CSV table of C-alpha atoms in Angstrom, one decimal:
chain,number,residue,atom,x,y,z
A,1,MET,CA,12.6,-36.6,-5.8
A,2,SER,CA,11.9,-34.0,-3.1
A,3,LYS,CA,12.8,-30.4,-4.1
A,4,ARG,CA,15.0,-28.1,-1.9
A,5,ILE,CA,14.4,-24.4,-2.5
A,6,ALA,CA,16.6,-21.5,-1.6
A,7,VAL,CA,15.0,-18.0,-1.2
A,8,ILE,CA,17.5,-15.2,-1.4
A,9,GLY,CA,16.6,-12.1,0.7
A,10,GLY,CA,14.6,-11.9,3.9
A,11,GLY,CA,12.5,-8.8,3.1
A,12,ILE,CA,8.7,-9.2,3.2
A,13,SER,CA,8.6,-10.7,-0.3
A,14,GLY,CA,11.2,-13.3,0.4
A,15,LEU,CA,9.6,-14.2,3.8
A,16,THR,CA,6.2,-14.5,2.3
A,17,THR,CA,7.4,-16.6,-0.6
A,18,ALA,CA,9.3,-19.0,1.7
A,19,PHE,CA,6.3,-19.3,4.0
A,20,LEU,CA,3.9,-20.1,1.2
A,21,LEU,CA,6.3,-22.6,-0.3
A,22,LYS,CA,6.7,-24.3,3.1
A,23,GLN,CA,2.9,-24.4,3.4
A,24,LYS,CA,2.9,-26.5,0.3
A,25,GLY,CA,5.2,-29.0,2.0
A,26,LEU,CA,8.4,-28.0,0.2
A,27,ASP,CA,11.9,-27.9,1.9
A,28,VAL,CA,12.8,-24.2,2.0
A,29,THR,CA,15.8,-22.3,3.3
A,30,LEU,CA,15.9,-18.5,3.3
A,31,TYR,CA,19.1,-16.6,3.2
A,32,GLU,CA,19.5,-13.0,4.5
A,33,ALA,CA,22.8,-11.1,4.7
A,34,SER,CA,21.8,-8.6,7.4
A,35,PRO,CA,21.3,-9.4,11.1
A,36,GLU,CA,17.5,-9.0,10.9
A,37,VAL,CA,14.7,-10.0,8.5
A,38,GLY,CA,12.0,-7.6,7.3
A,39,GLY,CA,13.9,-5.4,4.8
A,40,ASN,CA,12.5,-1.8,5.1
A,41,ILE,CA,10.0,-2.9,7.8
A,42,ARG,CA,11.6,-1.9,11.1
A,43,SER,CA,9.7,-1.0,14.3
A,44,GLU,CA,11.4,0.4,17.4
A,45,LYS,CA,10.1,1.1,20.9
A,46,LYS,CA,11.7,4.2,22.4
A,47,ASP,CA,10.7,6.4,25.3
A,48,GLY,CA,7.3,4.9,25.4
A,49,TYR,CA,6.7,5.5,21.7
A,50,LEU,CA,6.5,3.0,18.8
A,51,ILE,CA,8.6,4.4,15.9
A,52,GLU,CA,8.3,2.9,12.4
A,53,HIS,CA,11.5,3.5,10.4
A,54,GLY,CA,9.9,2.2,7.1
A,55,PRO,CA,6.3,1.8,6.2
A,56,ASN,CA,3.8,2.6,9.0
A,57,SER,CA,0.6,0.8,7.9
A,58,LEU,CA,-0.9,-1.8,5.6
A,59,LEU,CA,-3.8,-1.6,3.1
A,60,ARG,CA,-6.4,-4.2,3.2
A,61,SER,CA,-6.4,-6.6,0.3
A,62,PRO,CA,-7.6,-10.3,-0.1
A,63,ARG,CA,-4.0,-11.6,-0.1
A,64,ILE,CA,-2.9,-9.7,3.0
A,65,VAL,CA,-6.0,-10.8,4.8
A,66,ASP,CA,-5.4,-14.4,3.9
A,67,LEU,CA,-1.7,-14.2,5.0
A,68,ILE,CA,-2.7,-12.6,8.4
A,69,THR,CA,-5.3,-15.3,8.9
A,70,ALA,CA,-2.8,-18.1,8.1
A,71,LEU,CA,-0.4,-16.6,10.6
A,72,ARG,CA,-3.1,-16.3,13.2
A,73,LEU,CA,-2.5,-12.6,13.7
A,74,SER,CA,-6.0,-11.4,13.3
A,75,ASP,CA,-6.4,-10.6,17.0
A,76,GLN,CA,-3.4,-8.3,16.8
A,77,VAL,CA,-4.7,-6.1,14.0
A,78,LEU,CA,-4.9,-2.5,15.0
A,79,PRO,CA,-6.9,0.0,12.9
A,80,THR,CA,-5.3,3.3,12.1
A,81,SER,CA,-6.6,6.2,14.2
A,82,ALA,CA,-9.1,8.6,12.7
A,83,ALA,CA,-6.6,11.3,13.4
A,84,ALA,CA,-4.2,9.7,10.9
A,85,LYS,CA,-6.5,10.7,8.1
A,86,LYS,CA,-5.0,14.2,8.3
A,87,ARG,CA,-1.6,13.8,6.5
A,88,PHE,CA,1.1,16.4,6.1
A,89,VAL,CA,3.8,16.5,3.5
A,90,LEU,CA,7.1,18.5,3.7
A,91,ILE,CA,7.2,20.7,0.6
A,92,GLY,CA,9.8,23.4,0.2
A,93,GLY,CA,10.7,23.2,3.9
A,94,GLU,CA,7.0,23.7,5.0
A,95,LEU,CA,4.5,21.1,6.2
A,96,LYS,CA,1.4,21.2,4.1
A,97,ALA,CA,-1.9,19.3,4.8
A,98,MET,CA,-2.9,17.0,2.1
A,99,PRO,CA,-6.6,17.3,0.9
A,100,GLY,CA,-8.8,15.0,2.9
A,101,GLY,CA,-11.6,14.8,0.4
A,102,PHE,CA,-13.0,16.0,-2.9
A,103,GLY,CA,-14.0,19.4,-1.6
A,104,SER,CA,-10.6,20.2,-0.1
A,105,PHE,CA,-8.9,19.0,-3.3
A,106,LEU,CA,-10.9,21.4,-5.4
A,107,PHE,CA,-11.0,24.4,-3.1
A,108,GLY,CA,-7.7,24.0,-1.2
A,109,GLY,CA,-4.4,25.3,-2.2
A,110,TYR,CA,-2.4,22.1,-2.1
A,111,PHE,CA,-2.7,21.3,-5.8
A,112,SER,CA,-2.4,23.7,-8.8
A,113,LEU,CA,-5.4,24.7,-10.9
A,114,ALA,CA,-4.1,22.6,-13.7
A,115,THR,CA,-4.2,19.5,-11.6
A,116,LYS,CA,-7.7,20.2,-10.3
A,117,PHE,CA,-8.9,20.6,-13.9
A,118,ARG,CA,-7.1,17.3,-14.7
A,119,LEU,CA,-9.1,15.6,-12.0
A,120,LEU,CA,-12.4,16.9,-13.4
A,121,LYS,CA,-11.5,15.4,-16.8
A,122,GLU,CA,-10.4,12.1,-15.4
A,123,PRO,CA,-13.8,10.3,-16.0
A,124,PHE,CA,-13.5,11.1,-19.7
A,125,ASP,CA,-10.0,9.7,-20.1
A,126,SER,CA,-10.2,6.6,-22.2
A,127,SER,CA,-6.6,5.5,-21.8
A,128,ARG,CA,-5.8,2.1,-20.3
A,129,SER,CA,-3.0,0.7,-18.2
A,130,SER,CA,-0.2,-1.1,-20.2
A,131,PRO,CA,1.3,-4.4,-18.9
A,132,ASN,CA,3.4,-3.9,-15.8
A,133,GLU,CA,2.7,-0.2,-15.7
A,134,SER,CA,4.3,1.5,-12.7
A,135,VAL,CA,2.4,3.3,-9.9
A,136,ALA,CA,4.0,6.6,-11.0
A,137,GLY,CA,3.1,6.0,-14.7
A,138,PHE,CA,-0.5,5.2,-13.8
A,139,PHE,CA,-1.1,8.3,-11.7
A,140,GLU,CA,0.8,10.6,-14.1
A,141,ARG,CA,-1.2,9.3,-17.1
A,142,ARG,CA,-4.6,9.7,-15.4
A,143,LEU,CA,-4.0,12.7,-13.0
A,144,GLY,CA,-0.7,14.4,-13.9
A,145,ARG,CA,2.9,14.5,-12.5
A,146,GLU,CA,2.0,16.8,-9.6
A,147,VAL,CA,-0.3,14.1,-8.1
A,148,VAL,CA,2.7,11.6,-8.3
A,149,GLN,CA,5.0,14.0,-6.5
A,150,LYS,CA,2.7,15.5,-3.9
A,151,ALA,CA,0.3,12.6,-3.2
A,152,ALA,CA,1.3,9.2,-4.6
A,153,ASP,CA,4.9,9.3,-3.6
A,154,PRO,CA,4.4,10.4,0.0
A,155,PHE,CA,1.5,7.9,0.4
A,156,ILE,CA,3.6,5.0,-1.0
A,157,SER,CA,6.4,5.9,1.4
A,158,GLY,CA,4.1,5.1,4.3
A,159,ILE,CA,2.8,1.9,2.9
A,160,PHE,CA,5.6,0.3,0.9
A,161,ALA,CA,8.7,2.5,1.7
A,162,GLY,CA,9.3,2.0,-2.0
A,163,ASP,CA,9.8,3.8,-5.3
A,164,PRO,CA,6.6,4.5,-7.3
A,165,GLU,CA,8.6,4.3,-10.5
A,166,LYS,CA,9.3,0.7,-9.8
A,167,LEU,CA,6.1,-0.6,-8.1
A,168,SER,CA,3.5,-2.2,-10.2
A,169,ILE,CA,0.1,-0.5,-10.1
A,170,ALA,CA,-1.7,-3.9,-10.6
A,171,HIS,CA,0.0,-5.4,-7.5
A,172,ALA,CA,0.5,-2.3,-5.3
A,173,PHE,CA,-3.0,-0.9,-5.8
A,174,PRO,CA,-5.1,-3.6,-7.4
A,175,GLN,CA,-8.4,-1.8,-6.6
A,176,LEU,CA,-7.4,1.3,-8.5
A,177,PHE,CA,-6.2,-0.9,-11.4
A,178,GLU,CA,-9.6,-2.6,-11.4
A,179,TYR,CA,-11.5,0.7,-11.3
A,180,GLU,CA,-9.9,1.7,-14.5
A,181,ARG,CA,-10.2,-1.8,-16.1
A,182,ASP,CA,-13.9,-2.3,-15.1
A,183,HIS,CA,-15.2,1.2,-15.1
A,184,GLY,CA,-12.9,3.2,-17.3
A,185,SER,CA,-12.3,5.7,-14.5
A,186,LEU,CA,-11.0,6.0,-11.0
A,187,ILE,CA,-13.8,8.4,-10.0
A,188,LYS,CA,-16.5,6.2,-11.6
A,189,GLY,CA,-15.1,3.1,-10.0
A,190,ALA,CA,-14.9,4.6,-6.5
A,191,PHE,CA,-18.4,6.0,-6.8
A,192,ARG,CA,-19.9,2.6,-7.8
A,193,SER,CA,-18.1,0.6,-5.2
A,194,LYS,CA,-18.6,2.9,-2.2
A,195,ASN,CA,-21.5,0.9,-1.0
A,196,GLU,CA,-19.6,-2.4,-1.1
A,197,LYS,CA,-19.6,-4.2,2.3
A,198,ALA,CA,-16.1,-4.0,3.9
A,199,ASP,CA,-14.6,-6.7,6.0
A,200,ALA,CA,-15.2,-5.5,9.6
A,201,ALA,CA,-12.3,-7.6,11.0
A,202,PHE,CA,-9.8,-5.8,8.7
A,203,PRO,CA,-10.1,-2.1,8.4
A,204,ARG,CA,-8.9,-0.4,5.2
A,205,SER,CA,-5.7,0.8,6.8
A,206,PHE,CA,-4.1,-0.9,9.8
A,207,THR,CA,-1.0,-2.0,11.6
A,208,PHE,CA,-0.4,-4.4,14.5
A,209,GLU,CA,-0.3,-3.7,18.3
A,210,LYS,CA,3.4,-4.1,18.4
A,211,GLY,CA,4.1,-2.4,15.1
A,212,LEU,CA,4.6,-3.7,11.5
A,213,ARG,CA,7.6,-5.8,12.6
A,214,THR,CA,5.1,-8.3,13.9
A,215,LEU,CA,4.6,-9.5,10.3
A,216,PRO,CA,8.2,-10.3,9.4
A,217,GLN,CA,9.0,-11.7,12.9
A,218,THR,CA,6.0,-14.1,12.7
A,219,LEU,CA,7.0,-15.2,9.3
A,220,GLN,CA,10.5,-15.8,10.5
A,221,ALA,CA,9.3,-17.9,13.4
A,222,GLN,CA,7.2,-20.0,11.0
A,223,LEU,CA,10.4,-20.7,9.0
């Protein structure tokens, strides 16, 4: 007997689930209450500018690369500009530049002295992630609450437009999760993997030529 499957919600998770099920030959119908699919992903062209109302970029991972390849969107991948590496966060009504590297982290004024000391101790932290640990819980455990508030939370807004208290570290940032699991430390893991060959076709951070809406719109068209 053939199975008919209903997927409730046309955010990126629902769209991807429905697409993958359809790829397996199943009869899938997706239901979405709002006029458009994509959830928080919404791109708008205005006055010659492309505005992202939700997340503004994607992080490379094996699963997202496989999905983009299956959707034949590889030729529309647009690497983020080098200028985007300089990020600003609104703190206390003032824009402050986030540290761009280890040196600016240690000697800049963005983080407190206690947080800097916590980073230096990180390689010696023997704690491990619990099942389904959140992104916020992971970073607070390893680097302190200030890192969650002033780094993880703003960064996650640009990638997931989500809540770090609800996102899973193993799924949102699998590489960091693996650094701790395999090397016992984020710093040790990053140092040992820095020479790994990257996929030239998919930069570490990217979007699409017509904005992130390209992804949900293409998934919708496939359904």
